[in-house]
Short mmCIF file of C-alpha atoms in Angstrom, two decimals:
data_model
loop_
_atom_site.label_atom_id
_atom_site.label_comp_id
_atom_site.label_asym_id
_atom_site.label_seq_id
_atom_site.Cartn_x
_atom_site.Cartn_y
_atom_site.Cartn_z
CA ALA A 1259 -72.44 -159.37 -50.00
CA GLN A 1260 -70.29 -156.51 -50.22
CA LYS A 1261 -71.34 -153.20 -49.78
CA ILE A 1262 -70.34 -149.39 -50.50
CA THR A 1263 -71.61 -146.12 -48.89
CA GLN A 1264 -70.93 -142.92 -49.08
CA THR A 1265 -72.85 -140.67 -45.95
CA GLN A 1266 -72.49 -137.66 -47.84
CA PRO A 1267 -74.56 -136.61 -51.12
CA GLY A 1268 -73.22 -133.30 -51.09
CA MET A 1269 -70.17 -131.69 -49.32
CA PHE A 1270 -68.56 -127.73 -49.70
CA VAL A 1271 -65.50 -126.65 -48.87
CA GLN A 1272 -63.51 -123.36 -48.94
CA GLU A 1273 -60.79 -122.77 -51.63
CA LYS A 1274 -57.47 -123.49 -49.60
CA GLU A 1275 -58.51 -125.82 -47.05
CA ALA A 1276 -59.26 -129.59 -46.06
CA VAL A 1277 -61.62 -131.34 -46.91
CA THR A 1278 -62.76 -135.38 -45.39
CA LEU A 1279 -64.85 -137.61 -48.09
CA ASP A 1280 -65.99 -140.31 -45.50
CA CYS A 1281 -66.67 -143.73 -46.96
CA THR A 1282 -67.98 -147.32 -45.39
CA TYR A 1283 -67.58 -150.85 -47.22
CA ASP A 1284 -68.82 -155.08 -45.28
CA THR A 1285 -66.92 -157.26 -47.02
CA SER A 1286 -66.31 -161.32 -46.24
CA ASP A 1287 -63.35 -161.12 -48.19
CA PRO A 1288 -60.64 -161.14 -46.67
CA SER A 1289 -58.26 -159.41 -49.78
CA TYR A 1290 -59.55 -156.78 -50.87
CA GLY A 1291 -58.60 -153.38 -52.60
CA LEU A 1292 -60.89 -149.91 -52.48
CA PHE A 1293 -60.54 -147.49 -54.81
CA TRP A 1294 -61.38 -143.25 -55.18
CA TYR A 1295 -62.39 -142.14 -58.66
CA LYS A 1296 -63.58 -138.17 -59.59
CA GLN A 1297 -66.50 -137.45 -61.94
CA PRO A 1298 -66.14 -133.98 -63.30
CA SER A 1299 -69.21 -132.10 -64.01
CA SER A 1300 -68.04 -133.24 -68.21
CA GLY A 1301 -68.34 -137.14 -67.23
CA GLU A 1302 -65.45 -138.82 -67.00
CA MET A 1303 -64.62 -141.07 -64.55
CA ILE A 1304 -60.78 -140.12 -63.07
CA PHE A 1305 -58.93 -142.83 -61.11
CA LEU A 1306 -57.47 -141.60 -58.11
CA ILE A 1307 -56.55 -143.79 -55.39
CA TYR A 1308 -55.82 -147.44 -54.61
CA GLN A 1309 -56.13 -148.77 -51.27
CA GLY A 1310 -55.19 -152.88 -50.66
CA SER A 1311 -56.78 -155.14 -47.57
CA TYR A 1312 -52.61 -155.26 -46.84
CA ASP A 1313 -51.18 -152.63 -47.41
CA GLN A 1314 -49.51 -150.35 -43.85
CA GLN A 1315 -49.85 -147.52 -44.98
CA ASN A 1316 -51.52 -144.60 -46.01
CA ALA A 1317 -51.69 -144.50 -49.99
CA THR A 1318 -51.15 -140.59 -50.54
CA GLU A 1319 -51.24 -139.74 -54.36
CA GLY A 1320 -50.38 -135.44 -54.19
CA ARG A 1321 -52.81 -134.13 -52.62
CA TYR A 1322 -55.17 -137.13 -52.61
CA SER A 1323 -54.74 -139.54 -49.52
CA LEU A 1324 -56.83 -142.42 -47.83
CA ASN A 1325 -57.31 -142.50 -44.69
CA PHE A 1326 -57.81 -146.22 -44.29
CA GLN A 1327 -58.96 -147.31 -40.80
CA LYS A 1328 -59.35 -151.86 -41.31
CA ALA A 1329 -61.41 -152.06 -38.15
CA ARG A 1330 -63.60 -149.06 -38.68
CA LYS A 1331 -64.34 -150.71 -42.80
CA SER A 1332 -63.66 -146.90 -43.29
CA ALA A 1333 -61.58 -145.69 -46.18
CA ASN A 1334 -62.33 -141.88 -46.77
CA LEU A 1335 -60.87 -139.65 -49.35
CA VAL A 1336 -58.74 -136.73 -47.97
CA ILE A 1337 -58.20 -134.00 -50.03
CA SER A 1338 -55.33 -130.89 -48.93
CA ALA A 1339 -55.46 -127.59 -50.03
CA SER A 1340 -58.96 -127.99 -52.34
CA GLN A 1341 -59.21 -126.24 -56.29
CA LEU A 1342 -61.89 -124.80 -57.83
CA GLY A 1343 -61.22 -127.59 -59.85
CA ASP A 1344 -62.11 -130.11 -57.20
CA SER A 1345 -65.98 -129.54 -58.05
CA ALA A 1346 -66.68 -133.69 -58.28
CA MET A 1347 -68.55 -136.58 -57.85
CA TYR A 1348 -66.02 -138.65 -55.98
CA PHE A 1349 -66.75 -142.23 -55.88
CA CYS A 1350 -65.75 -144.76 -53.40
CA ALA A 1351 -65.22 -148.42 -55.06
CA MET A 1352 -64.67 -151.37 -53.62
CA ARG A 1353 -62.47 -154.91 -55.26
CA GLY A 1354 -62.95 -158.15 -53.55
CA ALA A 1355 -59.78 -160.89 -54.29
CA ASN A 1356 -62.54 -162.95 -54.36
CA THR A 1357 -64.72 -161.92 -56.81
CA GLY A 1358 -62.74 -159.72 -58.29
CA ASN A 1359 -63.65 -159.16 -61.15
CA GLN A 1360 -67.00 -157.17 -60.31
CA PHE A 1361 -66.41 -153.14 -58.61
CA TYR A 1362 -68.72 -152.26 -55.75
CA PHE A 1363 -69.62 -148.78 -55.74
CA GLY A 1364 -71.01 -146.56 -53.18
CA THR A 1365 -73.92 -143.53 -54.40
CA GLY A 1366 -71.12 -140.52 -54.34
CA THR A 1367 -70.11 -137.97 -52.99
CA SER A 1368 -71.15 -134.04 -54.65
CA LEU A 1369 -68.15 -131.70 -53.85
CA THR A 1370 -68.81 -128.01 -54.44
CA VAL A 1371 -65.13 -125.71 -53.96
CA ILE A 1372 -65.59 -122.42 -52.68
CA PRO A 1373 -63.84 -119.21 -54.25
CA ASP B 842 -51.90 -143.49 -73.60
CA VAL B 843 -54.37 -145.75 -71.51
CA LYS B 844 -58.10 -145.92 -73.71
CA VAL B 845 -61.31 -146.86 -73.50
CA THR B 846 -64.20 -145.13 -76.45
CA GLN B 847 -67.37 -145.49 -76.79
CA SER B 848 -69.65 -145.10 -79.98
CA SER B 849 -71.34 -141.95 -78.91
CA ARG B 850 -71.39 -139.31 -76.30
CA TYR B 851 -75.26 -138.59 -77.21
CA LEU B 852 -77.47 -141.00 -78.79
CA VAL B 853 -81.93 -140.25 -78.94
CA LYS B 854 -84.06 -143.26 -79.35
CA ARG B 855 -87.64 -143.97 -79.85
CA THR B 856 -88.67 -146.75 -77.70
CA GLY B 857 -89.31 -149.96 -79.23
CA GLU B 858 -86.08 -149.54 -81.01
CA LYS B 859 -83.04 -151.64 -80.77
CA VAL B 860 -79.97 -149.41 -79.34
CA PHE B 861 -76.09 -150.74 -79.49
CA LEU B 862 -74.42 -149.05 -77.40
CA GLU B 863 -70.21 -149.73 -78.10
CA CYS B 864 -67.27 -149.64 -76.30
CA VAL B 865 -63.65 -150.79 -77.59
CA GLN B 866 -60.56 -151.10 -75.21
CA ASP B 867 -57.40 -150.92 -76.62
CA MET B 868 -55.08 -151.71 -72.86
CA ASP B 869 -55.16 -156.11 -73.83
CA HIS B 870 -57.87 -156.38 -70.40
CA GLU B 871 -59.52 -159.29 -70.06
CA ASN B 872 -62.15 -157.64 -68.31
CA MET B 873 -64.93 -155.31 -69.62
CA PHE B 874 -68.15 -153.58 -67.51
CA TRP B 875 -71.19 -152.14 -68.87
CA TYR B 876 -72.61 -150.19 -66.16
CA ARG B 877 -75.49 -147.26 -65.60
CA GLN B 878 -75.37 -144.18 -63.73
CA ASP B 879 -78.97 -142.18 -62.05
CA PRO B 880 -79.06 -138.96 -60.37
CA GLY B 881 -78.98 -140.04 -56.24
CA LEU B 882 -77.94 -144.39 -57.03
CA GLY B 883 -74.59 -144.27 -57.87
CA LEU B 884 -73.49 -146.85 -60.28
CA ARG B 885 -75.00 -150.12 -61.35
CA LEU B 886 -73.30 -152.56 -62.64
CA ILE B 887 -75.46 -153.74 -65.69
CA TYR B 888 -73.16 -156.67 -67.30
CA PHE B 889 -69.47 -157.57 -67.51
CA SER B 890 -67.57 -160.46 -69.08
CA TYR B 891 -64.29 -161.41 -68.19
CA ASP B 892 -63.34 -162.89 -71.15
CA VAL B 893 -64.43 -163.30 -75.29
CA LYS B 894 -67.76 -165.10 -75.87
CA MET B 895 -67.91 -164.88 -71.80
CA LYS B 896 -70.92 -162.72 -69.86
CA GLU B 897 -72.54 -162.21 -66.37
CA LYS B 898 -75.24 -160.30 -66.03
CA GLY B 899 -74.86 -157.70 -62.65
CA ASP B 900 -77.62 -155.77 -60.21
CA ILE B 901 -79.98 -154.49 -63.47
CA PRO B 902 -79.50 -156.77 -66.48
CA GLU B 903 -83.27 -157.14 -67.01
CA GLY B 904 -83.87 -155.28 -70.60
CA TYR B 905 -80.55 -154.93 -71.14
CA SER B 906 -78.01 -158.14 -73.54
CA VAL B 907 -74.16 -157.79 -73.93
CA SER B 908 -71.87 -159.86 -77.36
CA ARG B 909 -68.46 -159.80 -76.87
CA GLU B 910 -67.44 -161.39 -79.57
CA LYS B 911 -63.19 -160.31 -79.64
CA LYS B 912 -61.20 -158.95 -76.53
CA GLU B 913 -60.89 -155.56 -76.91
CA ARG B 914 -65.39 -155.33 -77.76
CA PHE B 915 -67.76 -154.74 -75.75
CA SER B 916 -71.24 -154.30 -76.82
CA LEU B 917 -74.61 -153.88 -74.89
CA ILE B 918 -77.59 -153.88 -76.26
CA LEU B 919 -80.95 -152.48 -75.56
CA GLU B 920 -83.53 -155.37 -77.21
CA SER B 921 -86.93 -152.62 -76.81
CA ALA B 922 -85.63 -148.89 -75.04
CA SER B 923 -87.76 -148.30 -72.75
CA THR B 924 -88.63 -144.29 -71.55
CA ASN B 925 -86.74 -145.84 -67.91
CA GLN B 926 -83.78 -146.75 -69.58
CA THR B 927 -82.98 -143.23 -70.32
CA SER B 928 -79.77 -142.67 -68.79
CA MET B 929 -75.58 -142.06 -68.71
CA TYR B 930 -74.16 -145.54 -69.53
CA LEU B 931 -70.34 -145.96 -68.82
CA CYS B 932 -67.95 -148.70 -70.12
CA ALA B 933 -65.00 -149.32 -67.95
CA SER B 934 -62.62 -152.23 -68.24
CA SER B 935 -59.58 -154.04 -65.91
CA LEU B 936 -57.35 -156.57 -65.65
CA VAL B 937 -57.93 -159.29 -63.53
CA ALA B 938 -56.14 -158.55 -60.34
CA SER B 939 -57.94 -156.69 -57.52
CA TYR B 940 -55.56 -154.46 -57.14
CA ASN B 941 -56.35 -153.38 -60.44
CA GLU B 942 -58.50 -149.99 -61.45
CA GLN B 943 -61.28 -149.88 -64.25
CA PHE B 944 -60.27 -147.65 -66.94
CA PHE B 945 -63.79 -145.29 -68.44
CA GLY B 946 -64.90 -144.50 -71.71
CA PRO B 947 -66.48 -140.94 -71.83
CA GLY B 948 -70.31 -142.41 -71.72
CA THR B 949 -73.23 -142.17 -73.75
CA ARG B 950 -75.80 -139.95 -72.36
CA LEU B 951 -78.90 -142.28 -74.06
CA THR B 952 -81.76 -140.71 -74.66
CA VAL B 953 -85.49 -142.46 -75.12
CA LEU B 954 -88.29 -140.62 -75.88
#
């Protein structure tokens, strides 16, 4: 069974500070992809970053990086130098090579950036 | 630019009505998905389709059906709307390989009175 767990319903961070959003996963698939999405209050889902299970290096996209620890089955999102516009819901998702058509989402973390 | 569009941003319907939610993508994606999003529950998969006329049930298919007659269009149908189907509905599409992300539409906020 595939499962994504996000244990932080809500997080606060001071502007310009870094913040880590936790994500753990469970899968029997030997090959899989991990994704993070941002959902602002307007509702659209914005793709942020991808990590493949066989990637040797942690993924980075601008201020976003993914702290991938395969043995611990964790894929935490790190946002550096937080901005007010980072306030949003963040979802972690997984897609397995053997269940390639389906994505599995966590319940999300609501991030609030404080000026 | 990649695009997924949904027929309505906001919709208000009455209990017992038949409701159609339309989704169109212009990226020639094989896979299309319908999710329901409720506070604290994240995104729950209702149905997905991996090809024209093909569909598979997700986690919560009860009370819903889908139609995919053309590759670019995926419709969600509420046969007889009920108040517990009041929710945000998100459509998404993707390519097949596991390293491809999903692209989402703007969502339809459905209220059933």
